[in-house]
């Protein structure tokens, strides 16, 4: 740390009481309280939620503009609620705000679970699934409030997230990979011999190439998003385990460099990006399930951009507009 400590810096102010004192939450993270301002208990953990909030608004407006399924508009509202709840929680360290932060994560994941499992199901199954997930969310809420054990919340959230991811990966494979959806040349010939309607060889080849290209990009998005998400989780875990040592490093390097050592802040940024990528992937996958691949495109020029699913006409207009502007 000697190199960092030699850089120009401002010494860390001491932790103190703040406007929202006393702390009533069952959790208090490694960032020291009220050192920057009396109005925010954990300033870095608070401000990093602005990315969550901005991406939630961006995603919601994109759904409205491009005509994506309404379930994803609701999901982005849930995503925005997670960021807003976390902003309020880390600003105040009050127990009610902690519940808004943590339970909104459960509710949004239950919503995505419904979106993943209810597609193309009968009305009866959809109603049953909705009642089951609503009951599960209520149970988790009441039991967590009774236990007040963060590990219960973290385990519940982790299990729900894993279920949604695995289901979505399965759906992606059976929808797009030719051999799983029986779209190989051998399958075409078998159907032809049986007198069933078949596409032309050229059209089938076109669809297979298109879908394999889509599948490859989707897998990159999944692996990239999951790596970012799990990377944020790992950093947060290290922040919890080595908190006292990290606090010492932060005080040694001072401000603003110590901000880079706020592990929970990195958790917000990285899980926010990972969750946003999942929602974009979910939207794209839904259009593939609806056989509307030709109507929509993924806009993602570089991996550091935040991708969107755009209508083909919208994409064409934006590209033409950009071309006109450059001229």
PDB file of C-alpha atoms in Angstrom:
ATOM      1  CA  UNK A   1       0.000   0.000   0.000  1.00  0.00           C
ATOM      2  CA  UNK A   2       3.050   2.315   0.183  1.00  0.00           C
ATOM      3  CA  UNK A   3       2.650   3.312  -3.492  1.00  0.00           C
ATOM      4  CA  UNK A   4      -1.002   4.228  -3.018  1.00  0.00           C
ATOM      5  CA  UNK A   5      -0.340   6.094   0.221  1.00  0.00           C
ATOM      6  CA  UNK A   6       2.209   8.272  -1.596  1.00  0.00           C
ATOM      7  CA  UNK A   7      -0.510   9.610  -3.918  1.00  0.00           C
ATOM      8  CA  UNK A   8      -2.243  12.900  -3.068  1.00  0.00           C
ATOM      9  CA  UNK A   9      -5.141  12.116  -0.756  1.00  0.00           C
ATOM     10  CA  UNK A  10      -7.460  13.388   1.930  1.00  0.00           C
ATOM     11  CA  UNK A  11      -7.411  11.600   5.304  1.00  0.00           C
ATOM     12  CA  UNK A  12     -10.559   9.659   6.172  1.00  0.00           C
ATOM     13  CA  UNK A  13     -12.782  11.532   8.655  1.00  0.00           C
ATOM     14  CA  UNK A  14     -13.781   9.499  11.728  1.00  0.00           C
ATOM     15  CA  UNK A  15     -17.027   7.563  11.947  1.00  0.00           C
ATOM     16  CA  UNK A  16     -19.734   9.507  13.811  1.00  0.00           C
ATOM     17  CA  UNK A  17     -23.418   9.819  14.623  1.00  0.00           C
ATOM     18  CA  UNK A  18     -25.628  11.040  11.809  1.00  0.00           C
ATOM     19  CA  UNK A  19     -28.997  12.476  10.940  1.00  0.00           C
ATOM     20  CA  UNK A  20     -30.632   9.027  10.850  1.00  0.00           C
ATOM     21  CA  UNK A  21     -28.995   7.665  14.028  1.00  0.00           C
ATOM     22  CA  UNK A  22     -29.375   5.311  15.803  1.00  0.00           C
ATOM     23  CA  UNK A  23     -28.824   2.273  13.569  1.00  0.00           C
ATOM     24  CA  UNK A  24     -31.774  -0.156  13.779  1.00  0.00           C
ATOM     25  CA  UNK A  25     -30.919  -2.529  10.899  1.00  0.00           C
ATOM     26  CA  UNK A  26     -29.709  -6.058  11.607  1.00  0.00           C
ATOM     27  CA  UNK A  27     -26.817  -5.486   9.179  1.00  0.00           C
ATOM     28  CA  UNK A  28     -24.081  -2.874   9.105  1.00  0.00           C
ATOM     29  CA  UNK A  29     -21.497  -3.175   6.355  1.00  0.00           C
ATOM     30  CA  UNK A  30     -17.773  -2.559   6.286  1.00  0.00           C
ATOM     31  CA  UNK A  31     -18.083   1.054   5.160  1.00  0.00           C
ATOM     32  CA  UNK A  32     -17.737   3.307   8.204  1.00  0.00           C
ATOM     33  CA  UNK A  33     -20.818   5.275   9.200  1.00  0.00           C
ATOM     34  CA  UNK A  34     -21.417   8.949   8.402  1.00  0.00           C
ATOM     35  CA  UNK A  35     -17.760   9.763   7.711  1.00  0.00           C
ATOM     36  CA  UNK A  36     -18.588  11.830   4.606  1.00  0.00           C
ATOM     37  CA  UNK A  37     -21.905  13.469   5.502  1.00  0.00           C
ATOM     38  CA  UNK A  38     -24.370  13.270   8.374  1.00  0.00           C
ATOM     39  CA  UNK A  39     -27.182  12.646   5.864  1.00  0.00           C
ATOM     40  CA  UNK A  40     -25.918   9.319   4.487  1.00  0.00           C
ATOM     41  CA  UNK A  41     -24.784   6.497   6.756  1.00  0.00           C
ATOM     42  CA  UNK A  42     -22.784   4.748   4.009  1.00  0.00           C
ATOM     43  CA  UNK A  43     -22.135   7.191   1.200  1.00  0.00           C
ATOM     44  CA  UNK A  44     -20.465   4.817  -1.300  1.00  0.00           C
ATOM     45  CA  UNK A  45     -22.959   2.024  -0.676  1.00  0.00           C
ATOM     46  CA  UNK A  46     -25.713   4.590  -1.176  1.00  0.00           C
ATOM     47  CA  UNK A  47     -24.484   6.252  -4.364  1.00  0.00           C
ATOM     48  CA  UNK A  48     -23.576   3.018  -6.161  1.00  0.00           C
ATOM     49  CA  UNK A  49     -27.306   2.271  -6.232  1.00  0.00           C
ATOM     50  CA  UNK A  50     -27.768   5.145  -8.674  1.00  0.00           C
ATOM     51  CA  UNK A  51     -26.590   2.738 -11.407  1.00  0.00           C
ATOM     52  CA  UNK A  52     -29.359   0.306 -10.406  1.00  0.00           C
ATOM     53  CA  UNK A  53     -31.918   3.089 -10.555  1.00  0.00           C
ATOM     54  CA  UNK A  54     -30.682   4.453 -13.895  1.00  0.00           C
ATOM     55  CA  UNK A  55     -30.659   1.003 -15.526  1.00  0.00           C
ATOM     56  CA  UNK A  56     -34.124   0.277 -14.148  1.00  0.00           C
ATOM     57  CA  UNK A  57     -35.497   3.431 -15.771  1.00  0.00           C
ATOM     58  CA  UNK A  58     -33.585   2.724 -18.992  1.00  0.00           C
ATOM     59  CA  UNK A  59     -34.965  -0.813 -19.185  1.00  0.00           C
ATOM     60  CA  UNK A  60     -38.539   0.247 -18.428  1.00  0.00           C
ATOM     61  CA  UNK A  61     -38.496   2.950 -21.100  1.00  0.00           C
ATOM     62  CA  UNK A  62     -36.949   0.518 -23.599  1.00  0.00           C
ATOM     63  CA  UNK A  63     -39.796  -1.940 -22.960  1.00  0.00           C
ATOM     64  CA  UNK A  64     -42.387   0.778 -23.552  1.00  0.00           C
ATOM     65  CA  UNK A  65     -40.639   2.080 -26.661  1.00  0.00           C
ATOM     66  CA  UNK A  66     -40.047  -1.309 -28.292  1.00  0.00           C
ATOM     67  CA  UNK A  67     -43.246  -3.119 -27.350  1.00  0.00           C
ATOM     68  CA  UNK A  68     -41.751  -5.853 -25.151  1.00  0.00           C
ATOM     69  CA  UNK A  69     -44.056  -8.022 -23.033  1.00  0.00           C
ATOM     70  CA  UNK A  70     -45.583  -6.184 -20.079  1.00  0.00           C
ATOM     71  CA  UNK A  71     -44.121  -8.708 -17.620  1.00  0.00           C
ATOM     72  CA  UNK A  72     -40.707  -7.183 -18.310  1.00  0.00           C
ATOM     73  CA  UNK A  73     -41.972  -3.663 -17.644  1.00  0.00           C
ATOM     74  CA  UNK A  74     -43.068  -4.909 -14.220  1.00  0.00           C
ATOM     75  CA  UNK A  75     -39.713  -6.674 -13.769  1.00  0.00           C
ATOM     76  CA  UNK A  76     -37.817  -3.448 -14.462  1.00  0.00           C
ATOM     77  CA  UNK A  77     -40.051  -1.672 -11.940  1.00  0.00           C
ATOM     78  CA  UNK A  78     -39.006  -4.348  -9.435  1.00  0.00           C
ATOM     79  CA  UNK A  79     -35.367  -3.861 -10.430  1.00  0.00           C
ATOM     80  CA  UNK A  80     -35.789  -0.105  -9.858  1.00  0.00           C
ATOM     81  CA  UNK A  81     -37.402  -0.803  -6.477  1.00  0.00           C
ATOM     82  CA  UNK A  82     -34.394  -2.921  -5.460  1.00  0.00           C
ATOM     83  CA  UNK A  83     -32.038  -0.039  -6.248  1.00  0.00           C
ATOM     84  CA  UNK A  84     -34.252   2.532  -4.543  1.00  0.00           C
ATOM     85  CA  UNK A  85     -34.707   0.356  -1.461  1.00  0.00           C
ATOM     86  CA  UNK A  86     -30.971  -0.242  -1.219  1.00  0.00           C
ATOM     87  CA  UNK A  87     -30.337   3.504  -1.631  1.00  0.00           C
ATOM     88  CA  UNK A  88     -32.670   4.252   1.292  1.00  0.00           C
ATOM     89  CA  UNK A  89     -31.310   1.409   3.416  1.00  0.00           C
ATOM     90  CA  UNK A  90     -27.669   2.407   3.114  1.00  0.00           C
ATOM     91  CA  UNK A  91     -28.558   6.069   3.604  1.00  0.00           C
ATOM     92  CA  UNK A  92     -30.359   5.418   6.882  1.00  0.00           C
ATOM     93  CA  UNK A  93     -29.423   1.941   8.183  1.00  0.00           C
ATOM     94  CA  UNK A  94     -33.016   1.639   9.394  1.00  0.00           C
ATOM     95  CA  UNK A  95     -34.690  -1.779   9.675  1.00  0.00           C
ATOM     96  CA  UNK A  96     -37.799  -0.899   7.601  1.00  0.00           C
ATOM     97  CA  UNK A  97     -35.556   0.268   4.747  1.00  0.00           C
ATOM     98  CA  UNK A  98     -33.534  -2.940   5.084  1.00  0.00           C
ATOM     99  CA  UNK A  99     -36.736  -4.902   4.490  1.00  0.00           C
ATOM    100  CA  UNK A 100     -37.566  -2.800   1.415  1.00  0.00           C
ATOM    101  CA  UNK A 101     -34.087  -3.507   0.050  1.00  0.00           C
ATOM    102  CA  UNK A 102     -33.932  -7.223   0.735  1.00  0.00           C
ATOM    103  CA  UNK A 103     -37.543  -8.269   0.170  1.00  0.00           C
ATOM    104  CA  UNK A 104     -37.798  -6.437  -3.154  1.00  0.00           C
ATOM    105  CA  UNK A 105     -35.006  -8.739  -4.351  1.00  0.00           C
ATOM    106  CA  UNK A 106     -37.166 -11.745  -3.433  1.00  0.00           C
ATOM    107  CA  UNK A 107     -40.302 -10.323  -5.051  1.00  0.00           C
ATOM    108  CA  UNK A 108     -38.550  -9.403  -8.312  1.00  0.00           C
ATOM    109  CA  UNK A 109     -36.955 -12.854  -8.551  1.00  0.00           C
ATOM    110  CA  UNK A 110     -40.350 -14.498  -7.914  1.00  0.00           C
ATOM    111  CA  UNK A 111     -41.741 -12.384 -10.739  1.00  0.00           C
ATOM    112  CA  UNK A 112     -39.020 -13.600 -13.116  1.00  0.00           C
ATOM    113  CA  UNK A 113     -39.687 -17.146 -11.925  1.00  0.00           C
ATOM    114  CA  UNK A 114     -43.318 -16.694 -12.960  1.00  0.00           C
ATOM    115  CA  UNK A 115     -42.266 -15.299 -16.340  1.00  0.00           C
ATOM    116  CA  UNK A 116     -39.944 -18.281 -16.917  1.00  0.00           C
ATOM    117  CA  UNK A 117     -42.346 -21.071 -15.938  1.00  0.00           C
ATOM    118  CA  UNK A 118     -45.731 -19.668 -17.009  1.00  0.00           C
ATOM    119  CA  UNK A 119     -44.976 -19.149 -20.695  1.00  0.00           C
ATOM    120  CA  UNK A 120     -47.345 -21.090 -23.003  1.00  0.00           C
ATOM    121  CA  UNK A 121     -49.016 -22.775 -20.010  1.00  0.00           C
ATOM    122  CA  UNK A 122     -52.761 -23.113 -19.548  1.00  0.00           C
ATOM    123  CA  UNK A 123     -54.697 -20.528 -17.562  1.00  0.00           C
ATOM    124  CA  UNK A 124     -55.149 -22.982 -14.691  1.00  0.00           C
ATOM    125  CA  UNK A 125     -51.421 -23.646 -14.384  1.00  0.00           C
ATOM    126  CA  UNK A 126     -50.664 -19.924 -14.559  1.00  0.00           C
ATOM    127  CA  UNK A 127     -53.117 -19.206 -11.753  1.00  0.00           C
ATOM    128  CA  UNK A 128     -51.679 -22.027  -9.634  1.00  0.00           C
ATOM    129  CA  UNK A 129     -48.114 -20.837 -10.269  1.00  0.00           C
ATOM    130  CA  UNK A 130     -49.046 -17.247  -9.426  1.00  0.00           C
ATOM    131  CA  UNK A 131     -50.718 -18.292  -6.156  1.00  0.00           C
ATOM    132  CA  UNK A 132     -47.785 -20.553  -5.255  1.00  0.00           C
ATOM    133  CA  UNK A 133     -45.141 -17.868  -5.865  1.00  0.00           C
ATOM    134  CA  UNK A 134     -47.186 -15.195  -4.079  1.00  0.00           C
ATOM    135  CA  UNK A 135     -47.583 -17.554  -1.103  1.00  0.00           C
ATOM    136  CA  UNK A 136     -43.855 -18.311  -1.171  1.00  0.00           C
ATOM    137  CA  UNK A 137     -43.026 -14.589  -1.180  1.00  0.00           C
ATOM    138  CA  UNK A 138     -45.378 -14.006   1.770  1.00  0.00           C
ATOM    139  CA  UNK A 139     -43.855 -16.938   3.671  1.00  0.00           C
ATOM    140  CA  UNK A 140     -40.303 -15.675   3.093  1.00  0.00           C
ATOM    141  CA  UNK A 141     -41.363 -12.181   4.191  1.00  0.00           C
ATOM    142  CA  UNK A 142     -42.996 -13.327   7.442  1.00  0.00           C
ATOM    143  CA  UNK A 143     -40.382 -15.932   8.335  1.00  0.00           C
ATOM    144  CA  UNK A 144     -37.509 -13.558   7.629  1.00  0.00           C
ATOM    145  CA  UNK A 145     -39.132 -10.852   9.768  1.00  0.00           C
ATOM    146  CA  UNK A 146     -39.496 -13.454  12.533  1.00  0.00           C
ATOM    147  CA  UNK A 147     -35.945 -14.822  12.264  1.00  0.00           C
ATOM    148  CA  UNK A 148     -34.172 -11.576  11.324  1.00  0.00           C
ATOM    149  CA  UNK A 149     -31.350 -13.780  10.057  1.00  0.00           C
ATOM    150  CA  UNK A 150     -29.642 -12.398   6.913  1.00  0.00           C
ATOM    151  CA  UNK A 151     -28.436 -15.892   5.968  1.00  0.00           C
ATOM    152  CA  UNK A 152     -32.036 -17.036   5.488  1.00  0.00           C
ATOM    153  CA  UNK A 153     -32.680 -14.176   3.060  1.00  0.00           C
ATOM    154  CA  UNK A 154     -29.419 -14.769   1.193  1.00  0.00           C
ATOM    155  CA  UNK A 155     -30.102 -18.509   0.834  1.00  0.00           C
ATOM    156  CA  UNK A 156     -33.691 -17.936  -0.322  1.00  0.00           C
ATOM    157  CA  UNK A 157     -32.566 -15.368  -2.873  1.00  0.00           C
ATOM    158  CA  UNK A 158     -29.723 -17.589  -4.096  1.00  0.00           C
ATOM    159  CA  UNK A 159     -31.980 -20.635  -4.569  1.00  0.00           C
ATOM    160  CA  UNK A 160     -34.659 -18.651  -6.422  1.00  0.00           C
ATOM    161  CA  UNK A 161     -32.059 -17.023  -8.666  1.00  0.00           C
ATOM    162  CA  UNK A 162     -30.453 -20.386  -9.492  1.00  0.00           C
ATOM    163  CA  UNK A 163     -33.862 -21.882 -10.384  1.00  0.00           C
ATOM    164  CA  UNK A 164     -34.682 -18.998 -12.726  1.00  0.00           C
ATOM    165  CA  UNK A 165     -31.265 -19.129 -14.405  1.00  0.00           C
ATOM    166  CA  UNK A 166     -31.291 -22.895 -14.948  1.00  0.00           C
ATOM    167  CA  UNK A 167     -34.836 -22.805 -16.306  1.00  0.00           C
ATOM    168  CA  UNK A 168     -33.965 -19.966 -18.702  1.00  0.00           C
ATOM    169  CA  UNK A 169     -30.833 -21.767 -19.920  1.00  0.00           C
ATOM    170  CA  UNK A 170     -32.868 -24.919 -20.583  1.00  0.00           C
ATOM    171  CA  UNK A 171     -35.525 -22.940 -22.453  1.00  0.00           C
ATOM    172  CA  UNK A 172     -32.856 -21.198 -24.527  1.00  0.00           C
ATOM    173  CA  UNK A 173     -31.249 -24.473 -25.581  1.00  0.00           C
ATOM    174  CA  UNK A 174     -34.442 -26.326 -26.534  1.00  0.00           C
ATOM    175  CA  UNK A 175     -35.799 -23.282 -28.370  1.00  0.00           C
ATOM    176  CA  UNK A 176     -32.754 -22.384 -30.448  1.00  0.00           C
ATOM    177  CA  UNK A 177     -30.425 -25.369 -30.859  1.00  0.00           C
ATOM    178  CA  UNK A 178     -31.506 -27.191 -34.064  1.00  0.00           C
ATOM    179  CA  UNK A 179     -31.049 -30.727 -32.764  1.00  0.00           C
ATOM    180  CA  UNK A 180     -33.194 -30.057 -29.685  1.00  0.00           C
ATOM    181  CA  UNK A 181     -36.034 -28.504 -31.669  1.00  0.00           C
ATOM    182  CA  UNK A 182     -35.788 -31.248 -34.353  1.00  0.00           C
ATOM    183  CA  UNK A 183     -34.691 -28.927 -37.123  1.00  0.00           C
ATOM    184  CA  UNK A 184     -31.789 -30.859 -38.620  1.00  0.00           C
ATOM    185  CA  UNK A 185     -31.776 -32.066 -42.224  1.00  0.00           C
ATOM    186  CA  UNK A 186     -32.461 -35.617 -41.013  1.00  0.00           C
ATOM    187  CA  UNK A 187     -35.556 -34.403 -39.140  1.00  0.00           C
ATOM    188  CA  UNK A 188     -36.760 -32.565 -42.242  1.00  0.00           C
ATOM    189  CA  UNK A 189     -36.412 -35.671 -44.402  1.00  0.00           C
ATOM    190  CA  UNK A 190     -38.260 -37.835 -41.860  1.00  0.00           C
ATOM    191  CA  UNK A 191     -41.192 -35.411 -41.775  1.00  0.00           C
ATOM    192  CA  UNK A 192     -41.161 -35.238 -45.574  1.00  0.00           C
ATOM    193  CA  UNK A 193     -41.429 -39.052 -45.817  1.00  0.00           C
ATOM    194  CA  UNK A 194     -44.338 -38.957 -43.376  1.00  0.00           C
ATOM    195  CA  UNK A 195     -46.172 -36.497 -45.597  1.00  0.00           C
ATOM    196  CA  UNK A 196     -45.958 -33.699 -43.046  1.00  0.00           C
ATOM    197  CA  UNK A 197     -45.471 -30.052 -44.066  1.00  0.00           C
ATOM    198  CA  UNK A 198     -41.781 -29.152 -44.148  1.00  0.00           C
ATOM    199  CA  UNK A 199     -39.821 -25.987 -44.892  1.00  0.00           C
ATOM    200  CA  UNK A 200     -37.504 -25.829 -47.865  1.00  0.00           C
ATOM    201  CA  UNK A 201     -33.941 -26.923 -47.303  1.00  0.00           C
ATOM    202  CA  UNK A 202     -32.730 -23.345 -47.872  1.00  0.00           C
ATOM    203  CA  UNK A 203     -35.212 -21.828 -45.419  1.00  0.00           C
ATOM    204  CA  UNK A 204     -34.391 -24.398 -42.748  1.00  0.00           C
ATOM    205  CA  UNK A 205     -30.675 -23.739 -43.219  1.00  0.00           C
ATOM    206  CA  UNK A 206     -31.276 -19.992 -42.896  1.00  0.00           C
ATOM    207  CA  UNK A 207     -33.223 -20.451 -39.642  1.00  0.00           C
ATOM    208  CA  UNK A 208     -30.628 -22.824 -38.197  1.00  0.00           C
ATOM    209  CA  UNK A 209     -27.729 -20.466 -38.955  1.00  0.00           C
ATOM    210  CA  UNK A 210     -29.690 -17.523 -37.545  1.00  0.00           C
ATOM    211  CA  UNK A 211     -30.628 -19.351 -34.361  1.00  0.00           C
ATOM    212  CA  UNK A 212     -27.133 -20.736 -33.762  1.00  0.00           C
ATOM    213  CA  UNK A 213     -25.730 -17.229 -34.097  1.00  0.00           C
ATOM    214  CA  UNK A 214     -28.331 -15.992 -31.612  1.00  0.00           C
ATOM    215  CA  UNK A 215     -27.564 -18.884 -29.261  1.00  0.00           C
ATOM    216  CA  UNK A 216     -23.830 -18.149 -29.332  1.00  0.00           C
ATOM    217  CA  UNK A 217     -24.425 -14.486 -28.475  1.00  0.00           C
ATOM    218  CA  UNK A 218     -26.888 -15.409 -25.739  1.00  0.00           C
ATOM    219  CA  UNK A 219     -24.400 -17.782 -24.132  1.00  0.00           C
ATOM    220  CA  UNK A 220     -21.774 -15.034 -24.175  1.00  0.00           C
ATOM    221  CA  UNK A 221     -24.278 -12.708 -22.489  1.00  0.00           C
ATOM    222  CA  UNK A 222     -25.148 -15.350 -19.885  1.00  0.00           C
ATOM    223  CA  UNK A 223     -21.527 -16.213 -19.061  1.00  0.00           C
ATOM    224  CA  UNK A 224     -20.476 -12.561 -19.006  1.00  0.00           C
ATOM    225  CA  UNK A 225     -23.426 -11.494 -16.848  1.00  0.00           C
ATOM    226  CA  UNK A 226     -23.045 -14.428 -14.464  1.00  0.00           C
ATOM    227  CA  UNK A 227     -19.287 -13.818 -14.144  1.00  0.00           C
ATOM    228  CA  UNK A 228     -19.860 -10.165 -13.290  1.00  0.00           C
ATOM    229  CA  UNK A 229     -22.613 -11.085 -10.809  1.00  0.00           C
ATOM    230  CA  UNK A 230     -20.558 -13.793  -9.075  1.00  0.00           C
ATOM    231  CA  UNK A 231     -17.479 -11.555  -9.132  1.00  0.00           C
ATOM    232  CA  UNK A 232     -19.438  -8.942  -7.207  1.00  0.00           C
ATOM    233  CA  UNK A 233     -20.574 -11.607  -4.753  1.00  0.00           C
ATOM    234  CA  UNK A 234     -16.967 -12.749  -4.221  1.00  0.00           C
ATOM    235  CA  UNK A 235     -15.751  -9.186  -3.604  1.00  0.00           C
ATOM    236  CA  UNK A 236     -18.574  -8.635  -1.122  1.00  0.00           C
ATOM    237  CA  UNK A 237     -17.616 -11.870   0.674  1.00  0.00           C
ATOM    238  CA  UNK A 238     -13.986 -10.764   0.964  1.00  0.00           C
ATOM    239  CA  UNK A 239     -15.195  -7.387   2.228  1.00  0.00           C
ATOM    240  CA  UNK A 240     -17.071  -9.153   5.040  1.00  0.00           C
ATOM    241  CA  UNK A 241     -14.262 -11.532   6.003  1.00  0.00           C
ATOM    242  CA  UNK A 242     -11.375  -9.046   5.908  1.00  0.00           C
ATOM    243  CA  UNK A 243     -13.259  -5.922   6.973  1.00  0.00           C
ATOM    244  CA  UNK A 244     -10.838  -4.736   9.670  1.00  0.00           C
ATOM    245  CA  UNK A 245      -7.814  -5.130   7.379  1.00  0.00           C
ATOM    246  CA  UNK A 246      -9.583  -3.394   4.475  1.00  0.00           C
ATOM    247  CA  UNK A 247     -10.580  -0.506   6.739  1.00  0.00           C
ATOM    248  CA  UNK A 248      -6.916  -0.129   7.649  1.00  0.00           C
ATOM    249  CA  UNK A 249      -5.932  -0.052   3.964  1.00  0.00           C
ATOM    250  CA  UNK A 250      -8.580   2.557   3.225  1.00  0.00           C
ATOM    251  CA  UNK A 251      -7.298   4.821   5.964  1.00  0.00           C
ATOM    252  CA  UNK A 252      -3.739   4.332   4.718  1.00  0.00           C
ATOM    253  CA  UNK A 253      -4.503   5.375   1.121  1.00  0.00           C
ATOM    254  CA  UNK A 254      -7.086   8.012   2.092  1.00  0.00           C
ATOM    255  CA  UNK A 255      -9.766   9.570  -0.092  1.00  0.00           C
ATOM    256  CA  UNK A 256     -10.639   9.285  -2.939  1.00  0.00           C
ATOM    257  CA  UNK A 257      -8.570   6.099  -3.467  1.00  0.00           C
ATOM    258  CA  UNK A 258     -10.144   4.283  -0.539  1.00  0.00           C
ATOM    259  CA  UNK A 259     -13.474   4.324  -2.365  1.00  0.00           C
ATOM    260  CA  UNK A 260     -12.067   1.615  -4.669  1.00  0.00           C
ATOM    261  CA  UNK A 261     -11.808  -0.670  -1.617  1.00  0.00           C
ATOM    262  CA  UNK A 262     -15.509  -0.459  -0.742  1.00  0.00           C
ATOM    263  CA  UNK A 263     -16.427  -4.078  -1.495  1.00  0.00           C
ATOM    264  CA  UNK A 264     -20.162  -3.758  -0.926  1.00  0.00           C
ATOM    265  CA  UNK A 265     -20.241  -0.857  -3.364  1.00  0.00           C
ATOM    266  CA  UNK A 266     -18.669  -3.112  -5.997  1.00  0.00           C
ATOM    267  CA  UNK A 267     -21.360  -5.693  -5.179  1.00  0.00           C
ATOM    268  CA  UNK A 268     -24.022  -3.112  -6.067  1.00  0.00           C
ATOM    269  CA  UNK A 269     -22.363  -2.165  -9.348  1.00  0.00           C
ATOM    270  CA  UNK A 270     -21.584  -5.699 -10.485  1.00  0.00           C
ATOM    271  CA  UNK A 271     -24.842  -7.361  -9.446  1.00  0.00           C
ATOM    272  CA  UNK A 272     -26.732  -4.451 -10.985  1.00  0.00           C
ATOM    273  CA  UNK A 273     -25.011  -5.066 -14.319  1.00  0.00           C
ATOM    274  CA  UNK A 274     -25.479  -8.838 -14.061  1.00  0.00           C
ATOM    275  CA  UNK A 275     -29.196  -8.535 -13.267  1.00  0.00           C
ATOM    276  CA  UNK A 276     -29.703  -6.020 -16.076  1.00  0.00           C
ATOM    277  CA  UNK A 277     -28.065  -8.403 -18.557  1.00  0.00           C
ATOM    278  CA  UNK A 278     -30.363 -11.184 -17.355  1.00  0.00           C
ATOM    279  CA  UNK A 279     -33.455  -9.068 -18.032  1.00  0.00           C
ATOM    280  CA  UNK A 280     -32.244  -8.148 -21.529  1.00  0.00           C
ATOM    281  CA  UNK A 281     -31.537 -11.819 -22.204  1.00  0.00           C
ATOM    282  CA  UNK A 282     -35.016 -12.709 -20.929  1.00  0.00           C
ATOM    283  CA  UNK A 283     -36.634 -10.206 -23.293  1.00  0.00           C
ATOM    284  CA  UNK A 284     -34.677 -11.533 -26.274  1.00  0.00           C
ATOM    285  CA  UNK A 285     -35.478 -15.129 -25.359  1.00  0.00           C
ATOM    286  CA  UNK A 286     -39.186 -14.293 -25.093  1.00  0.00           C
ATOM    287  CA  UNK A 287     -39.176 -12.889 -28.641  1.00  0.00           C
ATOM    288  CA  UNK A 288     -37.471 -16.078 -29.838  1.00  0.00           C
ATOM    289  CA  UNK A 289     -40.159 -18.159 -28.122  1.00  0.00           C
ATOM    290  CA  UNK A 290     -42.766 -16.045 -29.900  1.00  0.00           C
ATOM    291  CA  UNK A 291     -40.923 -16.642 -33.222  1.00  0.00           C
ATOM    292  CA  UNK A 292     -40.404 -12.909 -33.658  1.00  0.00           C
ATOM    293  CA  UNK A 293     -36.624 -13.019 -34.116  1.00  0.00           C
ATOM    294  CA  UNK A 294     -36.861 -11.123 -37.390  1.00  0.00           C
ATOM    295  CA  UNK A 295     -38.671  -8.216 -35.735  1.00  0.00           C
ATOM    296  CA  UNK A 296     -36.050  -7.529 -33.054  1.00  0.00           C
ATOM    297  CA  UNK A 297     -32.286  -7.137 -32.814  1.00  0.00           C
ATOM    298  CA  UNK A 298     -29.808  -7.024 -29.971  1.00  0.00           C
ATOM    299  CA  UNK A 299     -28.019  -3.669 -29.793  1.00  0.00           C
ATOM    300  CA  UNK A 300     -24.690  -4.304 -28.044  1.00  0.00           C
ATOM    301  CA  UNK A 301     -21.795  -2.736 -29.980  1.00  0.00           C
ATOM    302  CA  UNK A 302     -19.215  -3.369 -27.213  1.00  0.00           C
ATOM    303  CA  UNK A 303     -19.282  -5.530 -24.101  1.00  0.00           C
ATOM    304  CA  UNK A 304     -18.910  -2.433 -21.907  1.00  0.00           C
ATOM    305  CA  UNK A 305     -22.132  -0.936 -23.294  1.00  0.00           C
ATOM    306  CA  UNK A 306     -25.494  -1.655 -21.697  1.00  0.00           C
ATOM    307  CA  UNK A 307     -27.375  -3.714 -24.317  1.00  0.00           C
ATOM    308  CA  UNK A 308     -30.966  -3.312 -25.470  1.00  0.00           C
ATOM    309  CA  UNK A 309     -33.401  -5.315 -27.557  1.00  0.00           C
ATOM    310  CA  UNK A 310     -34.677  -2.991 -30.294  1.00  0.00           C
ATOM    311  CA  UNK A 311     -37.334  -3.349 -32.937  1.00  0.00           C
ATOM    312  CA  UNK A 312     -35.725  -3.915 -36.318  1.00  0.00           C
ATOM    313  CA  UNK A 313     -37.401  -0.752 -37.627  1.00  0.00           C
ATOM    314  CA  UNK A 314     -36.200   1.191 -34.562  1.00  0.00           C
ATOM    315  CA  UNK A 315     -32.679  -0.128 -35.058  1.00  0.00           C
ATOM    316  CA  UNK A 316     -32.740   0.886 -38.702  1.00  0.00           C
ATOM    317  CA  UNK A 317     -33.954   4.373 -37.848  1.00  0.00           C
ATOM    318  CA  UNK A 318     -31.323   4.852 -35.164  1.00  0.00           C
ATOM    319  CA  UNK A 319     -28.576   3.669 -37.507  1.00  0.00           C
ATOM    320  CA  UNK A 320     -29.839   5.930 -40.308  1.00  0.00           C
ATOM    321  CA  UNK A 321     -30.070   8.813 -37.877  1.00  0.00           C
ATOM    322  CA  UNK A 322     -26.527   8.182 -36.709  1.00  0.00           C
ATOM    323  CA  UNK A 323     -25.343   8.019 -40.314  1.00  0.00           C
ATOM    324  CA  UNK A 324     -27.104  11.262 -41.171  1.00  0.00           C
ATOM    325  CA  UNK A 325     -25.661  12.934 -38.099  1.00  0.00           C
ATOM    326  CA  UNK A 326     -22.141  11.834 -39.002  1.00  0.00           C
ATOM    327  CA  UNK A 327     -22.598  13.298 -42.473  1.00  0.00           C
TER     328      UNK A 327
END
